[in-house]
GROMACS .gro file of N, CA and C in nm:
model
  459
    1MET      N    1  -1.255  -1.309   0.311
    1MET     CA    2  -1.327  -1.243   0.412
    1MET      C    3  -1.271  -1.101   0.396
    2ASN      N    4  -1.354  -1.003   0.431
    2ASN     CA    5  -1.319  -0.862   0.446
    2ASN      C    6  -1.353  -0.812   0.587
    3TRP      N    7  -1.294  -0.691   0.609
    3TRP     CA    8  -1.307  -0.618   0.737
    3TRP      C    9  -1.437  -0.503   0.710
    4PHE      N   10  -1.546  -0.528   0.751
    4PHE     CA   11  -1.651  -0.431   0.745
    4PHE      C   12  -1.648  -0.338   0.868
    5VAL      N   13  -1.728  -0.227   0.856
    5VAL     CA   14  -1.744  -0.134   0.966
    5VAL      C   15  -1.886  -0.136   1.011
    6LEU      N   16  -1.902  -0.152   1.141
    6LEU     CA   17  -2.033  -0.154   1.192
    6LEU      C   18  -2.053  -0.012   1.270
    7TYR      N   19  -2.167   0.047   1.281
    7TYR     CA   20  -2.205   0.154   1.373
    7TYR      C   21  -2.278   0.117   1.467
    8THR      N   22  -2.252   0.150   1.585
    8THR     CA   23  -2.336   0.096   1.709
    8THR      C   24  -2.388   0.233   1.789
    9LYS      N   25  -2.467   0.191   1.873
    9LYS     CA   26  -2.526   0.291   1.990
    9LYS      C   27  -2.414   0.339   2.049
   10PRO      N   28  -2.429   0.463   2.082
   10PRO     CA   29  -2.323   0.525   2.178
   10PRO      C   30  -2.255   0.449   2.295
   11HIS      N   31  -2.141   0.432   2.344
   11HIS     CA   32  -2.108   0.355   2.451
   11HIS      C   33  -2.127   0.224   2.448
   12TYR      N   34  -2.156   0.146   2.319
   12TYR     CA   35  -2.178   0.010   2.311
   12TYR      C   36  -2.052  -0.039   2.229
   13GLU      N   37  -1.961   0.024   2.211
   13GLU     CA   38  -1.847  -0.037   2.121
   13GLU      C   39  -1.782  -0.153   2.176
   14ILE      N   40  -1.753  -0.155   2.289
   14ILE     CA   41  -1.666  -0.271   2.357
   14ILE      C   42  -1.754  -0.394   2.376
   15LYS      N   43  -1.898  -0.358   2.433
   15LYS     CA   44  -2.000  -0.461   2.443
   15LYS      C   45  -2.034  -0.545   2.317
   16VAL      N   46  -2.038  -0.472   2.206
   16VAL     CA   47  -2.076  -0.523   2.085
   16VAL      C   48  -1.952  -0.620   2.034
   17ALA      N   49  -1.830  -0.547   2.050
   17ALA     CA   50  -1.715  -0.633   1.994
   17ALA      C   51  -1.707  -0.774   2.091
   18ASN      N   52  -1.723  -0.753   2.212
   18ASN     CA   53  -1.729  -0.887   2.284
   18ASN      C   54  -1.813  -0.977   2.263
   19ALA      N   55  -1.955  -0.923   2.221
   19ALA     CA   56  -2.074  -1.011   2.191
   19ALA      C   57  -2.034  -1.083   2.049
   20LEU      N   58  -1.971  -1.009   1.951
   20LEU     CA   59  -1.946  -1.071   1.825
   20LEU      C   60  -1.838  -1.183   1.841
   21GLU      N   61  -1.732  -1.158   1.939
   21GLU     CA   62  -1.624  -1.241   1.949
   21GLU      C   63  -1.704  -1.371   2.024
   22ALA      N   64  -1.791  -1.356   2.097
   22ALA     CA   65  -1.878  -1.472   2.163
   22ALA      C   66  -1.929  -1.555   2.056
   23MET      N   67  -1.977  -1.487   1.955
   23MET     CA   68  -2.066  -1.561   1.851
   23MET      C   69  -1.950  -1.629   1.754
   24GLY      N   70  -1.828  -1.591   1.779
   24GLY     CA   71  -1.733  -1.667   1.663
   24GLY      C   72  -1.676  -1.570   1.570
   25ILE      N   73  -1.727  -1.435   1.562
   25ILE     CA   74  -1.706  -1.349   1.437
   25ILE      C   75  -1.585  -1.272   1.500
   26ARG      N   76  -1.468  -1.240   1.443
   26ARG     CA   77  -1.380  -1.180   1.459
   26ARG      C   78  -1.396  -1.044   1.453
   27SER      N   79  -1.376  -0.970   1.566
   27SER     CA   80  -1.412  -0.831   1.556
   27SER      C   81  -1.307  -0.746   1.634
   28TYR      N   82  -1.285  -0.613   1.597
   28TYR     CA   83  -1.180  -0.535   1.669
   28TYR      C   84  -1.251  -0.394   1.697
   29CYS      N   85  -1.241  -0.362   1.824
   29CYS     CA   86  -1.268  -0.226   1.877
   29CYS      C   87  -1.149  -0.168   1.917
   30PRO      N   88  -1.075  -0.081   1.849
   30PRO     CA   89  -0.967  -0.016   1.895
   30PRO      C   90  -0.966   0.073   2.012
   31VAL      N   91  -0.905   0.041   2.105
   31VAL     CA   92  -0.914   0.141   2.236
   31VAL      C   93  -0.776   0.181   2.276
   32PHE      N   94  -0.789   0.278   2.360
   32PHE     CA   95  -0.636   0.335   2.397
   32PHE      C   96  -0.668   0.369   2.551
   33LYS      N   97  -0.570   0.370   2.614
   33LYS     CA   98  -0.555   0.390   2.772
   33LYS      C   99  -0.519   0.527   2.792
   34GLN      N  100  -0.616   0.602   2.881
   34GLN     CA  101  -0.607   0.740   2.907
   34GLN      C  102  -0.594   0.751   3.070
   35VAL      N  103  -0.516   0.842   3.102
   35VAL     CA  104  -0.525   0.892   3.241
   35VAL      C  105  -0.614   0.991   3.275
   36ARG      N  106  -0.728   0.955   3.361
   36ARG     CA  107  -0.838   1.048   3.371
   36ARG      C  108  -0.805   1.094   3.524
   37GLN      N  109  -0.823   1.241   3.538
   37GLN     CA  110  -0.809   1.291   3.679
   37GLN      C  111  -0.934   1.317   3.744
   38TYR      N  112  -0.943   1.250   3.869
   38TYR     CA  113  -1.067   1.274   3.926
   38TYR      C  114  -1.030   1.363   4.057
   39SER      N  115  -1.141   1.409   4.139
   39SER     CA  116  -1.103   1.507   4.258
   39SER      C  117  -1.005   1.432   4.329
   40ASP      N  118  -1.022   1.315   4.359
   40ASP     CA  119  -0.931   1.236   4.459
   40ASP      C  120  -0.826   1.144   4.436
   41ARG      N  121  -0.812   1.117   4.274
   41ARG     CA  122  -0.728   1.025   4.226
   41ARG      C  123  -0.714   1.021   4.084
   42LYS      N  124  -0.609   0.983   4.037
   42LYS     CA  125  -0.589   0.960   3.898
   42LYS      C  126  -0.628   0.799   3.862
   43LYS      N  127  -0.689   0.771   3.741
   43LYS     CA  128  -0.701   0.653   3.713
   43LYS      C  129  -0.682   0.613   3.564
   44LYS      N  130  -0.627   0.504   3.521
   44LYS     CA  131  -0.619   0.460   3.385
   44LYS      C  132  -0.749   0.401   3.338
   45VAL      N  133  -0.796   0.463   3.233
   45VAL     CA  134  -0.921   0.399   3.170
   45VAL      C  135  -0.892   0.371   3.026
   46GLU      N  136  -0.976   0.277   2.969
   46GLU     CA  137  -0.978   0.237   2.841
   46GLU      C  138  -1.087   0.304   2.763
   47LYS      N  139  -1.069   0.379   2.653
   47LYS     CA  140  -1.155   0.428   2.582
   47LYS      C  141  -1.149   0.380   2.426
   48PRO      N  142  -1.284   0.401   2.363
   48PRO     CA  143  -1.271   0.355   2.241
   48PRO      C  144  -1.205   0.469   2.148
   49LEU      N  145  -1.121   0.413   2.062
   49LEU     CA  146  -1.045   0.535   1.965
   49LEU      C  147  -1.145   0.581   1.877
   50LEU      N  148  -1.228   0.502   1.821
   50LEU     CA  149  -1.328   0.544   1.716
   50LEU      C  150  -1.472   0.515   1.777
   51ARG      N  151  -1.522   0.619   1.842
   51ARG     CA  152  -1.668   0.625   1.918
   51ARG      C  153  -1.767   0.567   1.806
   52SER      N  154  -1.847   0.475   1.869
   52SER     CA  155  -1.954   0.415   1.789
   52SER      C  156  -1.936   0.325   1.659
   53TYR      N  157  -1.804   0.300   1.657
   53TYR     CA  158  -1.765   0.201   1.559
   53TYR      C  159  -1.676   0.083   1.590
   54VAL      N  160  -1.720  -0.012   1.529
   54VAL     CA  161  -1.655  -0.163   1.543
   54VAL      C  162  -1.627  -0.199   1.416
   55MET      N  163  -1.496  -0.285   1.402
   55MET     CA  164  -1.471  -0.338   1.279
   55MET      C  165  -1.487  -0.490   1.300
   56LEU      N  166  -1.519  -0.545   1.190
   56LEU     CA  167  -1.537  -0.694   1.211
   56LEU      C  168  -1.503  -0.754   1.077
   57LYS      N  169  -1.452  -0.874   1.100
   57LYS     CA  170  -1.404  -0.960   0.957
   57LYS      C  171  -1.503  -1.079   0.953
   58ILE      N  172  -1.566  -1.073   0.841
   58ILE     CA  173  -1.707  -1.173   0.804
   58ILE      C  174  -1.715  -1.181   0.654
   59GLU      N  175  -1.772  -1.308   0.630
   59GLU     CA  176  -1.796  -1.331   0.491
   59GLU      C  177  -1.932  -1.243   0.449
   60ASN      N  178  -1.913  -1.194   0.326
   60ASN     CA  179  -2.039  -1.104   0.273
   60ASN      C  180  -2.164  -1.159   0.304
   61LYS      N  181  -2.181  -1.289   0.270
   61LYS     CA  182  -2.297  -1.383   0.287
   61LYS      C  183  -2.357  -1.377   0.436
   62ASP      N  184  -2.270  -1.364   0.529
   62ASP     CA  185  -2.289  -1.383   0.671
   62ASP      C  186  -2.322  -1.268   0.732
   63ARG      N  187  -2.338  -1.141   0.663
   63ARG     CA  188  -2.315  -1.013   0.729
   63ARG      C  189  -2.433  -0.987   0.822
   64ASN      N  190  -2.568  -1.043   0.784
   64ASN     CA  191  -2.687  -1.007   0.862
   64ASN      C  192  -2.691  -1.079   0.993
   65GLN      N  193  -2.605  -1.162   1.037
   65GLN     CA  194  -2.609  -1.229   1.159
   65GLN      C  195  -2.576  -1.127   1.276
   66VAL      N  196  -2.497  -1.008   1.250
   66VAL     CA  197  -2.470  -0.942   1.348
   66VAL      C  198  -2.581  -0.854   1.392
   67PHE      N  199  -2.709  -0.836   1.335
   67PHE     CA  200  -2.805  -0.754   1.378
   67PHE      C  201  -2.891  -0.806   1.503
   68GLY      N  202  -2.852  -0.934   1.558
   68GLY     CA  203  -2.896  -0.989   1.652
   68GLY      C  204  -2.830  -0.934   1.782
   69VAL      N  205  -2.721  -0.873   1.776
   69VAL     CA  206  -2.638  -0.834   1.892
   69VAL      C  207  -2.694  -0.686   1.928
   70PRO      N  208  -2.734  -0.681   2.062
   70PRO     CA  209  -2.782  -0.545   2.107
   70PRO      C  210  -2.669  -0.441   2.096
   71GLY      N  211  -2.712  -0.319   2.042
   71GLY     CA  212  -2.610  -0.221   2.028
   71GLY      C  213  -2.583  -0.196   1.885
   72VAL      N  214  -2.599  -0.305   1.781
   72VAL     CA  215  -2.567  -0.282   1.656
   72VAL      C  216  -2.680  -0.191   1.589
   73VAL      N  217  -2.637  -0.087   1.520
   73VAL     CA  218  -2.727  -0.006   1.445
   73VAL      C  219  -2.734  -0.039   1.293
   74ARG      N  220  -2.616  -0.022   1.234
   74ARG     CA  221  -2.618  -0.052   1.097
   74ARG      C  222  -2.478  -0.062   1.044
   75TYR      N  223  -2.454  -0.118   0.921
   75TYR     CA  224  -2.325  -0.110   0.865
   75TYR      C  225  -2.280   0.043   0.803
   76VAL      N  226  -2.164   0.061   0.799
   76VAL     CA  227  -2.129   0.201   0.741
   76VAL      C  228  -2.117   0.174   0.585
   77PHE      N  229  -2.162   0.263   0.510
   77PHE     CA  230  -2.156   0.250   0.367
   77PHE      C  231  -2.083   0.374   0.303
   78TRP      N  232  -1.991   0.347   0.208
   78TRP     CA  233  -1.929   0.436   0.124
   78TRP      C  234  -1.973   0.423  -0.029
   79SER      N  235  -2.007   0.522  -0.083
   79SER     CA  236  -2.050   0.530  -0.221
   79SER      C  237  -2.146   0.410  -0.235
   80GLY      N  238  -2.250   0.396  -0.173
   80GLY     CA  239  -2.344   0.290  -0.181
   80GLY      C  240  -2.330   0.158  -0.153
   81LYS      N  241  -2.193   0.127  -0.107
   81LYS     CA  242  -2.143  -0.005  -0.092
   81LYS      C  243  -2.096  -0.018   0.057
   82PRO      N  244  -2.108  -0.151   0.119
   82PRO     CA  245  -2.040  -0.134   0.273
   82PRO      C  246  -1.905  -0.097   0.265
   83ALA      N  247  -1.874  -0.006   0.350
   83ALA     CA  248  -1.742   0.025   0.376
   83ALA      C  249  -1.632  -0.101   0.418
   84ILE      N  250  -1.523  -0.105   0.339
   84ILE     CA  251  -1.432  -0.211   0.372
   84ILE      C  252  -1.300  -0.155   0.430
   85VAL      N  253  -1.261  -0.202   0.526
   85VAL     CA  254  -1.123  -0.144   0.562
   85VAL      C  255  -1.003  -0.243   0.520
   86ARG      N  256  -0.899  -0.195   0.497
   86ARG     CA  257  -0.790  -0.277   0.452
   86ARG      C  258  -0.717  -0.355   0.575
   87GLU      N  259  -0.668  -0.478   0.540
   87GLU     CA  260  -0.601  -0.549   0.655
   87GLU      C  261  -0.490  -0.467   0.697
   88SER      N  262  -0.409  -0.394   0.627
   88SER     CA  263  -0.312  -0.306   0.671
   88SER      C  264  -0.331  -0.209   0.766
   89GLU      N  265  -0.452  -0.162   0.747
   89GLU     CA  266  -0.508  -0.047   0.841
   89GLU      C  267  -0.524  -0.098   0.984
   90ILE      N  268  -0.595  -0.213   0.966
   90ILE     CA  269  -0.624  -0.285   1.103
   90ILE      C  270  -0.510  -0.314   1.178
   91GLU      N  271  -0.399  -0.363   1.098
   91GLU     CA  272  -0.270  -0.396   1.163
   91GLU      C  273  -0.188  -0.287   1.215
   92LEU      N  274  -0.206  -0.186   1.141
   92LEU     CA  275  -0.121  -0.053   1.178
   92LEU      C  276  -0.213   0.004   1.310
   93MET      N  277  -0.321  -0.015   1.324
   93MET     CA  278  -0.378   0.034   1.448
   93MET      C  279  -0.375  -0.053   1.566
   94GLU      N  280  -0.369  -0.185   1.541
   94GLU     CA  281  -0.319  -0.286   1.657
   94GLU      C  282  -0.190  -0.259   1.704
   95LYS      N  283  -0.089  -0.239   1.596
   95LYS     CA  284   0.036  -0.226   1.647
   95LYS      C  285   0.072  -0.100   1.713
   96ASN      N  286   0.007   0.008   1.703
   96ASN     CA  287   0.024   0.137   1.750
   96ASN      C  288  -0.062   0.163   1.888
   97LEU      N  289  -0.140   0.081   1.916
   97LEU     CA  290  -0.231   0.112   2.031
   97LEU      C  291  -0.155   0.027   2.144
   98ALA      N  292  -0.051   0.076   2.197
   98ALA     CA  293   0.001  -0.020   2.304
   98ALA      C  294   0.039   0.069   2.424
   99GLY      N  295   0.020   0.203   2.441
   99GLY     CA  296   0.077   0.269   2.553
   99GLY      C  297  -0.036   0.391   2.584
  100ILE      N  298   0.013   0.463   2.676
  100ILE     CA  299  -0.073   0.572   2.730
  100ILE      C  300  -0.006   0.694   2.672
  101TYR      N  301  -0.082   0.796   2.601
  101TYR     CA  302  -0.058   0.902   2.531
  101TYR      C  303  -0.122   1.029   2.586
  102ASP      N  304  -0.025   1.125   2.636
  102ASP     CA  305  -0.083   1.234   2.686
  102ASP      C  306  -0.055   1.357   2.574
  103GLY      N  307   0.025   1.350   2.504
  103GLY     CA  308   0.038   1.477   2.397
  103GLY      C  309   0.153   1.450   2.326
  104ILE      N  310   0.169   1.526   2.223
  104ILE     CA  311   0.293   1.523   2.124
  104ILE      C  312   0.363   1.661   2.119
  105SER      N  313   0.488   1.678   2.086
  105SER     CA  314   0.572   1.797   2.072
  105SER      C  315   0.584   1.816   1.929
  106ILE      N  316   0.547   1.952   1.894
  106ILE     CA  317   0.568   1.993   1.760
  106ILE      C  318   0.641   2.129   1.747
  107THR      N  319   0.738   2.127   1.670
  107THR     CA  320   0.824   2.233   1.662
  107THR      C  321   0.743   2.345   1.588
  108SER      N  322   0.734   2.340   1.444
  108SER     CA  323   0.690   2.450   1.377
  108SER      C  324   0.596   2.380   1.259
  109ILE      N  325   0.470   2.427   1.248
  109ILE     CA  326   0.370   2.368   1.155
  109ILE      C  327   0.281   2.477   1.131
  110LYS      N  328   0.234   2.450   0.983
  110LYS     CA  329   0.161   2.566   0.929
  110LYS      C  330   0.019   2.505   0.866
  111LYS      N  331  -0.075   2.585   0.880
  111LYS     CA  332  -0.212   2.524   0.808
  111LYS      C  333  -0.202   2.502   0.667
  112GLY      N  334  -0.240   2.375   0.644
  112GLY     CA  335  -0.264   2.318   0.500
  112GLY      C  336  -0.128   2.253   0.473
  113ALA      N  337  -0.047   2.237   0.574
  113ALA     CA  338   0.075   2.152   0.547
  113ALA      C  339   0.052   2.000   0.593
  114ASN      N  340   0.112   1.904   0.521
  114ASN     CA  341   0.117   1.784   0.545
  114ASN      C  342   0.184   1.735   0.666
  115TYR      N  343   0.150   1.648   0.756
  115TYR     CA  344   0.193   1.606   0.882
  115TYR      C  345   0.180   1.443   0.903
  116THR      N  346   0.290   1.387   0.937
  116THR     CA  347   0.279   1.260   0.981
  116THR      C  348   0.286   1.244   1.115
  117ILE      N  349   0.178   1.168   1.171
  117ILE     CA  350   0.186   1.173   1.337
  117ILE      C  351   0.291   1.082   1.377
  118PRO      N  352   0.381   1.123   1.477
  118PRO     CA  353   0.485   1.057   1.511
  118PRO      C  354   0.461   0.955   1.624
  119LEU      N  355   0.341   0.965   1.700
  119LEU     CA  356   0.333   0.854   1.807
  119LEU      C  357   0.168   0.848   1.834
  120GLY      N  358   0.144   0.759   1.919
  120GLY     CA  359  -0.004   0.733   1.948
  120GLY      C  360  -0.067   0.637   1.870
  121PRO      N  361  -0.192   0.624   1.887
  121PRO     CA  362  -0.278   0.544   1.814
  121PRO      C  363  -0.284   0.556   1.665
  122PHE      N  364  -0.241   0.687   1.604
  122PHE     CA  365  -0.257   0.692   1.470
  122PHE      C  366  -0.111   0.709   1.422
  123LYS      N  367  -0.021   0.647   1.483
  123LYS     CA  368   0.119   0.674   1.441
  123LYS      C  369   0.129   0.635   1.308
  124GLY      N  370   0.218   0.704   1.220
  124GLY     CA  371   0.242   0.662   1.079
  124GLY      C  372   0.142   0.717   0.970
  125TYR      N  373   0.015   0.770   1.035
  125TYR     CA  374  -0.075   0.817   0.935
  125TYR      C  375  -0.042   0.956   0.903
  126GLU      N  376  -0.055   0.995   0.781
  126GLU     CA  377  -0.032   1.120   0.728
  126GLU      C  378  -0.139   1.194   0.697
  127GLY      N  379  -0.171   1.339   0.737
  127GLY     CA  380  -0.284   1.406   0.710
  127GLY      C  381  -0.244   1.547   0.677
  128LYS      N  382  -0.337   1.624   0.654
  128LYS     CA  383  -0.334   1.750   0.612
  128LYS      C  384  -0.386   1.865   0.752
  129VAL      N  385  -0.298   1.934   0.763
  129VAL     CA  386  -0.342   2.033   0.895
  129VAL      C  387  -0.456   2.134   0.855
  130VAL      N  388  -0.580   2.117   0.932
  130VAL     CA  389  -0.683   2.184   0.899
  130VAL      C  390  -0.696   2.308   0.988
  131ASN      N  391  -0.674   2.290   1.106
  131ASN     CA  392  -0.681   2.416   1.211
  131ASN      C  393  -0.576   2.414   1.302
  132LEU      N  394  -0.520   2.506   1.360
  132LEU     CA  395  -0.423   2.519   1.458
  132LEU      C  396  -0.478   2.611   1.572
  133PHE      N  397  -0.469   2.547   1.702
  133PHE     CA  398  -0.509   2.612   1.823
  133PHE      C  399  -0.386   2.631   1.912
  134LYS      N  400  -0.401   2.702   2.026
  134LYS     CA  401  -0.291   2.702   2.124
  134LYS      C  402  -0.199   2.592   2.148
  135ASN      N  403  -0.293   2.489   2.185
  135ASN     CA  404  -0.225   2.347   2.225
  135ASN      C  405  -0.285   2.228   2.147
  136LYS      N  406  -0.346   2.261   2.038
  136LYS     CA  407  -0.440   2.143   1.961
  136LYS      C  408  -0.413   2.172   1.816
  137ILE      N  409  -0.414   2.053   1.747
  137ILE     CA  410  -0.404   2.074   1.586
  137ILE      C  411  -0.521   1.976   1.543
  138LYS      N  412  -0.598   2.035   1.451
  138LYS     CA  413  -0.678   1.950   1.389
  138LYS      C  414  -0.616   1.889   1.246
  139LEU      N  415  -0.632   1.769   1.239
  139LEU     CA  416  -0.560   1.697   1.124
  139LEU      C  417  -0.657   1.597   1.048
  140GLU      N  418  -0.664   1.633   0.923
  140GLU     CA  419  -0.757   1.563   0.838
  140GLU      C  420  -0.693   1.421   0.778
  141LEU      N  421  -0.745   1.295   0.818
  141LEU     CA  422  -0.681   1.184   0.769
  141LEU      C  423  -0.759   1.111   0.655
  142PRO      N  424  -0.734   1.158   0.521
  142PRO     CA  425  -0.797   1.105   0.424
  142PRO      C  426  -0.812   0.957   0.418
  143SER      N  427  -0.707   0.894   0.453
  143SER     CA  428  -0.711   0.738   0.422
  143SER      C  429  -0.807   0.656   0.531
  144LEU      N  430  -0.850   0.735   0.655
  144LEU     CA  431  -0.956   0.687   0.707
  144LEU      C  432  -1.070   0.770   0.690
  145GLY      N  433  -1.075   0.890   0.644
  145GLY     CA  434  -1.181   0.966   0.622
  145GLY      C  435  -1.236   1.038   0.749
  146ILE      N  436  -1.143   1.084   0.846
  146ILE     CA  437  -1.190   1.126   0.969
  146ILE      C  438  -1.092   1.254   0.993
  147LEU      N  439  -1.150   1.330   1.110
  147LEU     CA  440  -1.065   1.451   1.141
  147LEU      C  441  -1.027   1.414   1.294
  148VAL      N  442  -0.889   1.426   1.315
  148VAL     CA  443  -0.827   1.404   1.452
  148VAL      C  444  -0.772   1.517   1.505
  149THR      N  445  -0.803   1.542   1.637
  149THR     CA  446  -0.754   1.649   1.702
  149THR      C  447  -0.622   1.596   1.794
  150LEU      N  448  -0.508   1.655   1.768
  150LEU     CA  449  -0.403   1.611   1.845
  150LEU      C  450  -0.357   1.724   1.953
  151LYS      N  451  -0.334   1.684   2.073
  151LYS     CA  452  -0.310   1.786   2.172
  151LYS      C  453  -0.140   1.764   2.181
  152THR      N  454  -0.101   1.906   2.175
  152THR     CA  455   0.056   1.920   2.189
  152THR      C  456   0.094   1.931   2.311
  153ALA      N  457   0.223   1.881   2.337
  153ALA     CA  458   0.274   1.872   2.482
  153ALA      C  459   0.334   2.024   2.521
   0.00000   0.00000   0.00000
């Protein structure tokens, strides 16, 4: 069995993951806790780490079962084949999504340099610095094929 990537409608990630689990299909929607500031209070909320994406572990022959779940759009493809996520990548995300993260501190970093993320949901991933802002860094993670914005403390 492989881990495949599903593309979902916006804001359906957690609903799709729960519906797949109810069908007996192992799914994983990485979420992180964030403190949101409202006018009258602060609240801890869970947000999907990868918007509109859910990973699921399923046999290749059973892949079409998921299209009965409301919110599922399609599988993600890479080079004409369904995108497969390594088990180690899933385990790394599960291990690192354990706390609330507000920002990271960085001493000196230059554009084009390689940087390993020290904490947070992507802890341990290495990427190339694409852009530097006053308090944000854009980092390209080639292993996941995504661009991450890090907020510095």
